[in-house]
XYZ file of C-alpha atoms in Angstrom:
714
model
C 0.000 0.000 0.000
C 1.431 3.366 -1.072
C 0.198 6.896 -0.205
C 1.727 10.228 -1.252
C 0.901 13.486 0.591
C 1.753 17.073 -0.404
C 1.933 19.123 2.815
C 1.751 22.882 3.296
C 5.141 23.149 4.986
C 7.574 21.436 7.329
C 5.278 21.788 10.351
C 2.342 20.346 8.409
C 4.559 17.524 7.170
C 5.683 16.640 10.698
C 2.063 16.644 11.882
C 1.043 14.387 8.970
C 3.840 11.923 9.706
C 2.899 11.813 13.387
C -0.753 11.150 12.522
C 0.123 8.350 10.071
C 2.398 6.628 12.571
C -0.192 6.903 15.338
C -2.881 5.556 12.989
C -0.696 2.607 11.955
C -0.142 1.729 15.606
C -3.805 1.956 16.642
C -5.589 0.746 13.495
C -3.124 -1.673 11.888
C -1.455 -2.858 15.092
C 2.081 -2.189 13.799
C 4.591 -1.864 16.627
C 6.631 1.341 16.795
C 9.816 -0.686 16.416
C 8.585 -1.860 13.007
C 8.283 1.693 11.656
C 10.853 4.112 10.236
C 11.029 7.668 8.910
C 13.665 8.230 6.200
C 14.933 11.567 4.872
C 17.429 12.600 2.214
C 19.771 14.381 4.634
C 19.725 14.608 8.418
C 19.979 17.410 10.941
C 17.721 20.129 9.477
C 15.088 17.694 8.153
C 15.085 15.407 11.177
C 14.607 18.072 13.863
C 10.927 19.023 13.260
C 9.916 15.380 12.747
C 11.581 14.188 15.963
C 10.055 17.034 17.990
C 6.577 16.311 16.629
C 6.825 12.578 17.375
C 8.163 13.174 20.873
C 5.446 15.727 21.644
C 2.830 13.139 20.659
C 4.295 10.595 23.076
C 5.667 8.333 20.320
C 8.971 6.639 21.244
C 11.735 7.696 18.865
C 15.144 6.204 18.160
C 17.694 8.289 16.293
C 21.336 7.539 15.583
C 23.721 9.412 17.801
C 25.484 11.052 14.869
C 22.269 12.267 13.202
C 21.581 15.095 15.673
C 24.499 17.036 17.249
C 24.427 16.712 21.024
C 25.256 20.395 21.511
C 22.012 21.361 19.735
C 19.763 19.515 22.206
C 17.627 22.113 24.062
C 18.319 20.583 27.477
C 22.074 20.486 26.900
C 22.566 24.125 25.888
C 21.960 25.611 29.399
C 24.619 23.369 30.958
C 27.110 24.170 28.192
C 26.471 27.880 28.734
C 26.970 27.495 32.496
C 30.249 25.624 31.876
C 31.413 28.406 29.562
C 30.526 31.104 32.111
C 32.245 29.151 34.889
C 35.423 28.801 32.835
C 35.423 32.496 31.865
C 34.734 33.710 35.415
C 32.196 36.279 34.208
C 29.116 36.527 32.026
C 28.787 38.627 28.888
C 25.630 40.715 28.229
C 24.434 38.400 25.451
C 24.814 35.422 27.825
C 23.125 36.999 30.858
C 19.532 36.717 29.648
C 20.041 33.179 28.296
C 21.546 32.042 31.612
C 18.894 33.658 33.815
C 15.944 32.390 31.754
C 17.340 28.855 31.484
C 16.167 26.101 33.857
C 19.277 26.841 35.909
C 18.160 30.431 36.603
C 14.390 30.060 36.521
C 13.609 33.695 35.637
C 10.829 34.813 33.312
C 10.628 38.090 31.377
C 8.877 39.907 34.225
C 11.408 38.582 36.726
C 14.275 39.943 34.616
C 12.774 43.435 34.631
C 12.180 43.268 38.381
C 15.751 42.142 38.962
C 17.117 44.986 36.831
C 14.888 47.466 38.677
C 16.183 46.315 42.076
C 19.776 46.485 40.822
C 19.300 50.040 39.511
C 17.940 51.265 42.859
C 20.352 53.702 44.442
C 22.542 54.045 41.332
C 22.891 57.411 39.665
C 24.063 55.865 36.379
C 23.661 52.419 34.861
C 24.155 50.728 31.484
C 21.405 51.601 29.011
C 20.378 48.106 27.950
C 18.752 45.327 29.958
C 21.433 42.723 29.011
C 24.229 44.997 30.246
C 22.400 45.663 33.527
C 21.821 41.967 34.169
C 25.442 41.121 33.311
C 26.634 43.747 35.789
C 24.295 42.336 38.450
C 25.752 38.836 37.967
C 29.427 39.778 37.665
C 29.475 41.934 40.822
C 27.226 40.193 43.376
C 28.287 42.444 46.267
C 25.250 44.653 45.571
C 22.989 41.905 46.960
C 24.060 42.934 50.460
C 23.070 46.578 49.929
C 20.008 47.908 51.831
C 18.448 49.059 48.538
C 17.789 45.466 47.471
C 15.749 44.651 50.570
C 11.949 44.691 50.557
C 10.700 45.744 54.008
C 13.888 44.402 55.548
C 13.707 41.072 53.690
C 15.422 40.046 50.434
C 13.095 40.268 47.456
C 12.187 37.009 45.632
C 14.241 37.953 42.562
C 17.387 38.559 44.615
C 16.887 35.259 46.448
C 16.635 33.446 43.116
C 19.725 35.220 41.762
C 21.741 34.455 44.902
C 20.809 30.772 44.559
C 22.130 30.726 40.980
C 25.305 32.579 41.952
C 25.959 30.084 44.758
C 25.746 27.222 42.231
C 28.150 28.989 39.855
C 30.532 29.760 42.730
C 30.534 26.098 43.848
C 31.309 25.002 40.291
C 34.089 27.601 40.048
C 35.689 26.198 43.216
C 35.727 22.740 41.629
C 37.371 24.203 38.526
C 40.091 25.805 40.650
C 40.572 22.498 42.448
C 41.269 20.811 39.102
C 38.161 18.595 38.948
C 37.349 17.154 35.491
C 34.547 18.559 33.362
C 31.980 15.859 34.185
C 32.303 16.600 37.927
C 31.850 20.342 37.307
C 28.846 19.727 35.058
C 27.285 17.421 37.649
C 27.701 20.113 40.324
C 25.914 22.644 38.109
C 23.121 20.175 37.391
C 22.550 19.006 40.965
C 22.747 22.496 42.477
C 19.358 23.590 41.108
C 15.733 22.450 41.137
C 16.007 21.394 37.499
C 16.568 17.640 38.208
C 13.528 17.477 40.490
C 11.427 19.376 37.969
C 12.314 16.996 35.127
C 11.631 14.003 37.377
C 8.150 15.305 38.215
C 7.385 16.018 34.548
C 8.618 12.576 33.512
C 6.365 10.871 36.067
C 3.379 12.965 34.957
C 3.398 11.264 31.564
C 1.748 12.601 28.406
C 3.388 15.077 26.049
C 5.107 16.888 28.935
C 6.525 13.614 30.221
C 7.784 12.672 26.749
C 9.663 15.951 26.441
C 11.125 15.473 29.924
C 12.262 11.952 28.990
C 13.947 13.298 25.852
C 15.673 16.019 27.896
C 16.908 13.465 30.424
C 18.233 11.218 27.641
C 20.175 14.121 26.130
C 21.597 15.102 29.520
C 22.663 11.511 30.201
C 24.442 11.488 26.844
C 26.170 14.749 27.784
C 27.446 13.396 31.102
C 28.649 10.196 29.410
C 30.476 12.231 26.773
C 32.001 14.457 29.449
C 33.174 11.390 31.425
C 34.819 9.956 28.299
C 36.410 13.280 27.284
C 39.858 14.610 28.131
C 40.273 14.087 31.897
C 42.294 17.245 32.329
C 40.826 19.375 35.065
C 40.441 23.120 35.434
C 39.639 25.720 32.815
C 41.666 23.954 30.128
C 39.619 20.766 30.398
C 36.312 22.638 30.164
C 37.423 24.653 27.143
C 38.717 21.537 25.396
C 35.397 19.771 25.969
C 33.349 22.744 24.732
C 35.556 23.051 21.655
C 35.097 19.350 20.936
C 31.316 19.635 21.068
C 31.264 22.783 18.955
C 33.743 21.598 16.355
C 32.536 18.096 15.559
C 29.493 15.829 15.774
C 29.358 13.482 18.753
C 29.835 9.969 17.256
C 27.023 7.470 17.641
C 27.106 5.072 20.543
C 26.694 1.821 18.589
C 26.315 -0.346 21.679
C 23.529 1.810 23.092
C 21.759 1.962 19.694
C 21.735 -1.822 19.391
C 20.396 -2.137 22.932
C 17.462 0.193 22.216
C 16.671 -0.989 18.685
C 13.110 -2.226 18.215
C 11.524 -0.115 20.955
C 10.705 3.049 18.998
C 10.258 4.549 15.546
C 13.587 4.686 13.726
C 14.304 8.192 12.363
C 17.335 8.241 10.095
C 18.721 9.136 6.680
C 18.155 6.989 3.600
C 21.853 6.082 3.408
C 21.664 4.375 6.812
C 18.628 2.283 5.751
C 20.596 -0.052 3.474
C 20.001 -3.698 4.338
C 17.089 -2.991 6.698
C 13.297 -3.245 6.348
C 10.240 -2.119 8.311
C 6.512 -2.786 8.072
C 5.798 0.953 7.707
C 8.232 3.360 6.084
C 7.646 7.113 5.767
C 9.912 8.789 3.212
C 9.777 12.505 4.128
C 10.798 15.729 2.419
C 10.568 14.476 -1.186
C 10.312 17.833 -2.974
C 12.345 19.604 -5.607
C 15.471 21.156 -4.201
C 15.735 18.533 -1.465
C 15.318 15.226 -3.273
C 16.967 15.514 -5.729
C 19.156 18.249 -4.292
C 18.820 21.556 -6.114
C 22.496 22.381 -6.293
C 25.827 20.983 -5.243
C 28.642 22.917 -3.687
C 31.775 22.695 -5.773
C 34.786 21.329 -3.918
C 38.458 21.297 -4.740
C 38.455 17.489 -4.947
C 35.205 15.596 -5.453
C 35.213 12.094 -4.052
C 33.112 10.843 -6.996
C 35.817 11.971 -9.413
C 38.533 9.869 -7.775
C 38.932 6.228 -8.838
C 41.709 3.648 -8.735
C 42.829 4.967 -12.111
C 43.105 8.552 -10.872
C 40.870 11.552 -11.474
C 38.075 10.904 -13.980
C 36.804 14.478 -14.290
C 33.580 16.135 -13.115
C 30.578 13.858 -12.648
C 27.865 14.423 -15.239
C 24.575 15.943 -14.016
C 22.644 12.985 -15.408
C 24.767 10.607 -13.353
C 24.097 12.654 -10.227
C 20.358 12.626 -10.944
C 20.448 8.873 -11.490
C 22.222 8.433 -8.148
C 19.530 10.506 -6.423
C 16.822 8.366 -8.071
C 18.494 5.147 -6.950
C 18.683 6.461 -3.390
C 14.981 7.361 -3.495
C 14.045 3.921 -4.807
C 16.223 2.360 -2.121
C 14.340 4.287 0.590
C 10.944 3.310 -0.826
C 11.935 -0.359 -1.103
C 12.539 -0.577 2.670
C 8.762 -0.861 3.290
C 7.326 -4.386 3.670
C 3.619 -3.562 4.182
C 2.951 0.174 3.799
C 4.806 3.129 2.270
C 3.961 6.787 2.937
C 5.787 9.521 1.003
C 5.471 13.200 1.995
C 6.604 16.451 0.400
C 6.720 19.807 2.182
C 6.170 22.827 -0.060
C 8.216 25.993 0.136
C 11.358 24.709 1.830
C 14.020 25.537 -0.743
C 12.233 27.870 -3.165
C 12.173 25.268 -5.969
C 8.742 26.309 -7.322
C 7.134 24.801 -4.180
C 6.524 21.572 -6.077
C 6.799 17.889 -5.157
C 9.763 15.975 -6.489
C 9.781 14.607 -10.049
C 10.465 11.206 -8.495
C 6.943 10.971 -7.067
C 5.428 10.428 -10.513
C 7.459 7.229 -10.811
C 5.493 5.699 -7.918
C 2.306 5.645 -9.999
C 0.192 7.015 -7.112
C -1.664 10.348 -7.227
C -0.465 13.065 -4.862
C -3.133 14.157 -2.338
C -3.445 16.539 0.595
C -3.477 15.075 4.125
C -6.935 14.345 5.539
C -7.515 16.723 8.465
C -10.952 15.366 9.379
C -10.137 11.842 10.473
C -10.983 10.634 13.944
C -8.711 11.762 16.812
C -5.775 9.480 17.493
C -4.710 10.650 20.955
C -6.512 11.122 24.242
C -5.660 14.832 24.171
C -7.158 15.178 20.676
C -10.253 13.240 21.744
C -10.634 15.493 24.801
C -10.356 18.558 22.536
C -13.040 17.249 20.185
C -15.367 16.364 23.053
C -14.823 19.806 24.519
C -15.850 21.401 21.214
C -19.109 19.458 21.288
C -19.712 20.107 24.985
C -19.273 23.882 24.682
C -20.752 24.482 21.207
C -23.718 26.875 21.656
C -25.527 25.525 18.588
C -25.156 21.815 19.394
C -28.233 19.829 20.508
C -28.534 19.495 24.311
C -28.351 15.702 24.066
C -25.046 15.860 22.178
C -23.577 18.359 24.634
C -24.632 16.222 27.596
C -23.124 13.072 26.047
C -19.849 14.885 25.366
C -19.758 16.138 28.969
C -20.242 12.586 30.270
C -17.396 11.269 28.109
C -15.172 14.150 29.243
C -15.863 13.230 32.857
C -14.897 9.608 32.158
C -11.672 10.692 30.501
C -10.842 13.096 33.332
C -11.240 10.307 35.923
C -9.280 7.659 33.952
C -5.887 6.755 35.501
C -3.100 4.295 34.756
C -1.530 1.685 37.040
C 0.457 4.389 38.854
C -2.643 6.486 39.575
C -1.683 9.168 37.042
C -4.432 10.722 34.945
C -4.414 9.505 31.349
C -6.094 12.613 29.902
C -5.515 15.596 32.226
C -6.681 17.965 29.458
C -10.233 16.588 29.873
C -10.511 18.220 33.295
C -12.256 21.627 32.896
C -10.010 23.096 35.597
C -7.113 22.946 33.089
C -8.928 24.854 30.347
C -7.987 28.416 29.552
C -10.614 31.115 29.581
C -13.224 29.292 31.692
C -12.100 30.182 35.209
C -13.306 33.233 37.089
C -11.142 36.332 36.918
C -8.298 36.247 39.413
C -9.390 39.681 40.618
C -12.380 41.894 39.863
C -11.776 45.677 39.809
C -13.724 47.470 42.493
C -14.699 51.139 42.503
C -12.547 53.385 44.634
C -13.784 53.552 48.206
C -15.246 56.825 49.406
C -12.702 59.196 50.897
C -9.679 57.705 49.129
C -7.597 59.841 46.806
C -6.240 59.227 43.322
C -2.580 60.088 42.744
C -1.535 60.870 39.173
C 1.293 62.529 37.300
C 0.708 64.828 34.307
C 1.975 62.202 31.876
C -0.360 59.606 33.419
C -3.335 61.876 32.857
C -2.434 62.089 29.168
C -1.865 58.333 28.957
C -5.250 57.506 30.506
C -7.115 59.913 28.235
C -5.303 58.581 25.157
C -6.100 54.896 25.841
C -6.960 53.546 29.315
C -6.123 49.973 28.271
C -2.629 50.855 27.079
C -2.036 52.927 30.223
C -3.009 50.014 32.482
C -0.897 47.432 30.646
C 2.118 49.745 30.434
C 2.027 51.463 33.842
C 0.039 49.275 36.216
C 0.864 45.840 34.752
C 4.377 46.993 33.702
C 4.120 45.079 30.468
C 5.703 47.569 28.072
C 9.268 46.417 28.681
C 12.428 48.472 28.671
C 12.346 52.061 27.309
C 13.321 52.361 23.679
C 16.072 54.439 22.110
C 13.876 57.545 21.765
C 13.039 57.501 25.483
C 16.697 56.983 26.413
C 17.764 59.927 24.251
C 15.019 62.094 25.751
C 16.130 61.294 29.311
C 19.758 62.013 28.400
C 18.934 65.407 26.851
C 16.842 66.439 29.867
C 19.648 65.455 32.231
C 22.233 67.416 30.239
C 19.970 70.486 30.103
C 19.656 70.382 33.882
C 23.434 70.024 34.331
C 24.068 72.852 31.874
C 22.077 75.161 34.165
C 23.152 73.899 37.581
C 26.830 73.423 36.664
C 27.116 76.363 34.281
C 28.291 74.115 31.421
C 28.779 75.267 27.881
C 28.755 73.243 24.679
C 32.304 71.918 25.236
C 31.424 70.457 28.641
C 28.197 68.977 27.279
C 30.101 67.286 24.446
C 32.592 65.875 26.929
C 29.748 64.444 28.989
C 28.248 62.918 25.833
C 31.578 61.231 25.107
C 31.434 59.590 28.540
C 27.912 58.152 28.289
C 27.200 57.722 24.561
C 28.564 54.168 24.412
C 25.846 53.040 26.840
C 23.115 53.689 24.292
C 22.149 50.772 22.059
C 22.007 51.557 18.341
C 21.170 49.127 15.566
C 23.888 50.502 13.280
C 26.950 52.734 13.476
C 25.487 55.247 11.021
C 22.428 55.671 13.258
C 24.661 56.359 16.247
C 26.586 59.012 14.301
C 23.400 60.666 13.023
C 21.753 60.780 16.447
C 24.911 62.149 18.022
C 24.869 65.110 15.624
C 21.150 65.691 16.262
C 21.623 65.645 20.041
C 24.518 68.105 19.894
C 22.464 70.442 17.694
C 19.579 70.243 20.176
C 21.867 71.114 23.099
C 23.346 74.016 21.140
C 19.818 75.321 20.451
C 19.029 75.131 24.163
C 22.121 77.186 25.039
C 21.147 79.792 22.438
C 17.543 79.832 23.727
C 18.730 80.310 27.302
C 21.000 83.155 26.238
C 18.129 84.888 24.432
C 15.598 84.423 27.288
C 14.534 87.699 28.897
C 12.734 86.209 31.909
C 14.302 85.430 35.281
C 14.923 81.747 35.945
C 13.279 80.405 39.106
C 14.566 76.845 38.797
C 14.967 73.700 36.712
C 13.418 70.326 37.531
C 11.245 72.052 40.131
C 8.925 69.622 41.990
C 5.277 70.428 42.658
C 2.361 68.865 44.512
C -1.227 69.843 43.823
C -4.483 68.591 45.354
C -7.765 69.008 43.465
C -11.322 67.987 44.284
C -13.282 67.082 41.140
C -16.516 65.085 40.911
C -16.312 64.214 44.635
C -12.857 62.737 44.082
C -9.640 63.981 45.666
C -6.901 63.975 43.057
C -3.252 64.473 43.998
C -1.076 65.623 41.100
C 2.685 65.681 41.456
C 5.729 65.848 39.236
C 8.511 68.175 38.111
C 8.633 71.008 35.602
C 11.655 71.323 33.331
C 11.907 75.116 33.538
C 10.124 77.692 35.715
C 10.677 81.392 35.053
C 9.240 84.703 36.234
C 7.977 87.212 33.677
C 6.292 90.592 34.140
C 2.942 88.796 33.662
C 3.636 86.112 36.290
C 5.198 82.669 36.487
C 5.656 80.783 33.225
C 6.355 77.051 32.802
C 8.484 75.625 29.979
C 8.564 71.956 29.050
C 11.437 70.721 26.856
C 10.492 68.181 24.184
C 12.858 65.906 22.263
C 10.450 64.708 19.566
C 11.251 65.505 15.927
C 7.556 65.781 14.964
C 6.042 69.265 15.156
C 2.674 69.403 16.981
C -0.399 71.271 15.787
C -1.601 74.438 17.499
C -4.688 72.566 18.691
C -2.502 69.873 20.263
C -0.483 72.472 22.174
C -3.618 74.329 23.290
C -5.041 71.108 24.780
C -1.798 69.570 26.103
C -2.788 68.314 29.570
C 0.785 68.336 30.845
C 1.201 72.089 30.331
C -2.287 72.763 31.677
C -1.583 70.882 34.922
C 1.655 72.839 35.320
C -0.384 76.027 35.055
C -2.821 74.791 37.703
C 0.120 74.066 40.001
C 1.404 77.620 39.516
C -2.017 79.173 40.185
C -2.696 77.026 43.271
C 0.752 77.438 44.848
C 1.757 73.852 44.294
C 5.477 74.720 44.232
C 7.129 74.708 47.635
C 8.409 78.102 48.675
C 6.367 79.987 46.063
C 3.211 81.933 46.823
C 0.114 81.404 44.642
C 0.379 83.606 41.585
C -3.011 84.167 39.981
C -1.386 86.153 37.185
C 0.236 83.184 35.484
C 1.850 83.864 32.129
C 0.886 80.562 30.521
C 3.186 77.762 29.449
C 5.308 76.727 26.491
C 6.675 73.586 24.864
C 10.181 73.998 23.446
C 11.164 71.360 20.853
C 14.958 71.253 21.061
C 15.434 68.988 18.024
C 13.383 71.211 15.687
C 15.074 74.351 14.297
C 13.136 77.585 14.710
C 13.683 81.073 13.391
C 16.565 81.738 13.383
C 17.717 78.145 12.949
C 20.069 78.245 15.913
C 17.012 78.519 18.189
C 14.539 75.695 18.897
C 10.873 75.843 17.933
C 8.698 77.182 20.725
C 4.926 76.676 21.019
C 2.940 78.723 23.553
C -0.121 77.610 25.476
C -2.467 80.405 26.481
C -2.842 81.203 30.162
C -5.773 79.558 31.944
C -6.695 82.995 33.220
C -7.301 84.313 29.707
C -8.492 81.031 28.134
C -10.188 78.846 30.747
C -12.073 76.787 28.121
C -11.079 75.423 24.728
C -14.544 74.793 23.289
C -18.105 75.970 23.764
C -18.926 72.694 25.492
C -21.431 72.561 28.384
C -19.654 69.523 29.831
C -16.365 71.411 29.895
C -17.981 74.494 31.410
C -19.133 72.454 34.414
C -15.564 72.725 35.697
C -13.423 75.784 36.550
C -11.155 75.149 33.508
C -10.685 72.652 30.699
C -7.781 71.172 32.678
C -10.079 70.336 35.598
C -12.338 68.418 33.215
C -9.424 66.400 31.782
C -8.176 65.544 35.272
C -11.679 64.523 36.329
C -12.038 62.192 33.335
C -8.693 60.495 34.012
C -9.327 60.184 37.757
C -12.780 58.743 37.043
C -11.249 55.921 35.001
C -8.848 55.024 37.823
C -11.558 55.291 40.477
C -13.904 53.013 38.542
C -11.159 50.423 38.034
C -11.982 49.553 34.404
C -9.674 50.405 31.511
C -11.411 50.185 28.111
C -9.547 50.302 24.808
C -9.790 53.568 22.877
C -8.825 53.343 19.176
C -7.001 56.175 17.464
C -3.774 57.120 15.656
C -1.785 55.879 18.664
C -2.784 52.291 17.775
C -0.093 52.246 15.049
C 2.682 52.232 17.648
C 0.910 50.458 20.514
C 2.884 47.417 21.765
C -0.379 45.760 22.879
C -2.316 46.082 19.611
C -2.107 42.353 18.829
C -4.376 41.561 21.778
C -6.552 44.697 21.644
C -10.286 44.262 20.921
C -10.462 47.744 19.395
C -7.581 47.183 16.980
C -7.770 45.535 13.579
C -4.712 43.493 14.569
C -6.278 42.289 17.814
C -7.056 38.629 18.279
C -8.344 36.281 20.947
C -5.683 35.268 23.465
C -7.789 32.997 25.720
C -10.022 30.143 24.594
């Protein structure tokens, strides 16, 4: 029996192969040891197939020299830890990989929390997250600082980091003592919770247990290879072992292969199938560009051109094609009962077509059948769940599906482990109650906001909550880092009396900490920043008003809509004019705003309220405020050596922006904006608000108001 399938890609091909093997085991009664999957060349083709079979709980046997040991996912963390131990320090590109590995146990949120604790109490720090984490690992003395304590106790992230550092330190002591590499690797492995975690996953069974078994097999192979490697101790032994793994393939363990043969599906290349037969053979990846190969790399000396009579010249293309055909026929002839041939489209760009060899089988090429009955307990549980929760299904069908789900959920094996844990509704996503339900703000409590938070809430409450409250936006980007740097230099130029030469010198000291994607971008931004600082110095020289202060803090308390709102922050520049106090906010954006945007900029309006209400310590209320201004340092004005300056009218002269009855319910338009933002926080719900900001929103892919949004829970 012969079947030929044309799949949509490598993932679809791996899924098809897994389904055919599972079907042959359940329907035809063929043992896994009597099945094989053959490919034209190993490594790249074998990886997706092996992962798919292992995830489905199908036992797999692969020759030791088909897949490099160093590429096994469970082996890479130990190799990285060995490399770090030998070097005595961790590089920035290694820090995240080490911390997020099973040895470290950190997730993305934990990394940000760790970096935040490390930055506490430091006036300067590296710009990028990898550099900060590397510094935290390489100099662990900071863990004893009071700043890293949470109410007198170490925070969870520092406890986890200290545990990892203790393991690395113990391994380093063994290296200094001259212990061989297998002893050092064993110390790294046993010093963490990773062994216990893999043991629990292995005992749990199912797809998770299969992956844990595969990880344990790879780790056992690593320790055996390390024990058989050069027995030199110290740093030299570790580096020799790492170089051996990186520079060559680990040879197959023939004795172990023969001991395991017949227990799982054989996954190997067609060349290794000579002289062997199986009841079911799957020949995979038979498409143009792969079988036959699309091109051959020219070598100085081709083995096929060398005979006992000397060099015979370049092999003819027709001879090469004939050799490929013979190899394909050899692979197909290994099947005793059933042959399945698959082709994955789009792998090498060869017109996305199946191989020309498939026509010689005399069997039509078809697409895999996606509607056959489920072949695993997990798939059966998924199908029953669809029937049980389908709103349009008859009640009798839904009730029958629920009964079968209950039977599956209660089924256990001889060890008492559940056979189909996915049938239990408690494991389903999207069906549990919310972990917390927002409650309205209790009477008498106040809402504390900053001017930028007011703008963020009014722009999109959902984005504000995910970015500020849930802290899901990640590290600040390059634009934010440049903005913070320019504001800091402007402040130092005033407080220290610096000119352009001193500012350039300071830039030379800190510029390397910024992360740029290319050298040309770094050079361009450096010129732009220097021009912006020069414009500030010229603007300061031309200013006629008296400077009151830079980075002046304020605190303002308002009562709006029966809510007490506390507004606090700092203003970049506060000056005194004949008309009263005037606030200036420095901007580093290169996009010019509209006049309407400046007139309704909440940040400037709140600054004006703080001036009028005496929110600045040491300053009396000044009802004759002179308005506010936004100065864009990176935009040339007139003359070009000055920045562009946009004025916002004083609240005294322009208390309202529009003839709006809702706005006129409040003393000024700023009071209304603050009331709207505080109302969102007090209510505790943060709806999505679509607008132009959606184009740059980092949460658009999960936003219900965005065209890119999609369902994230089922």
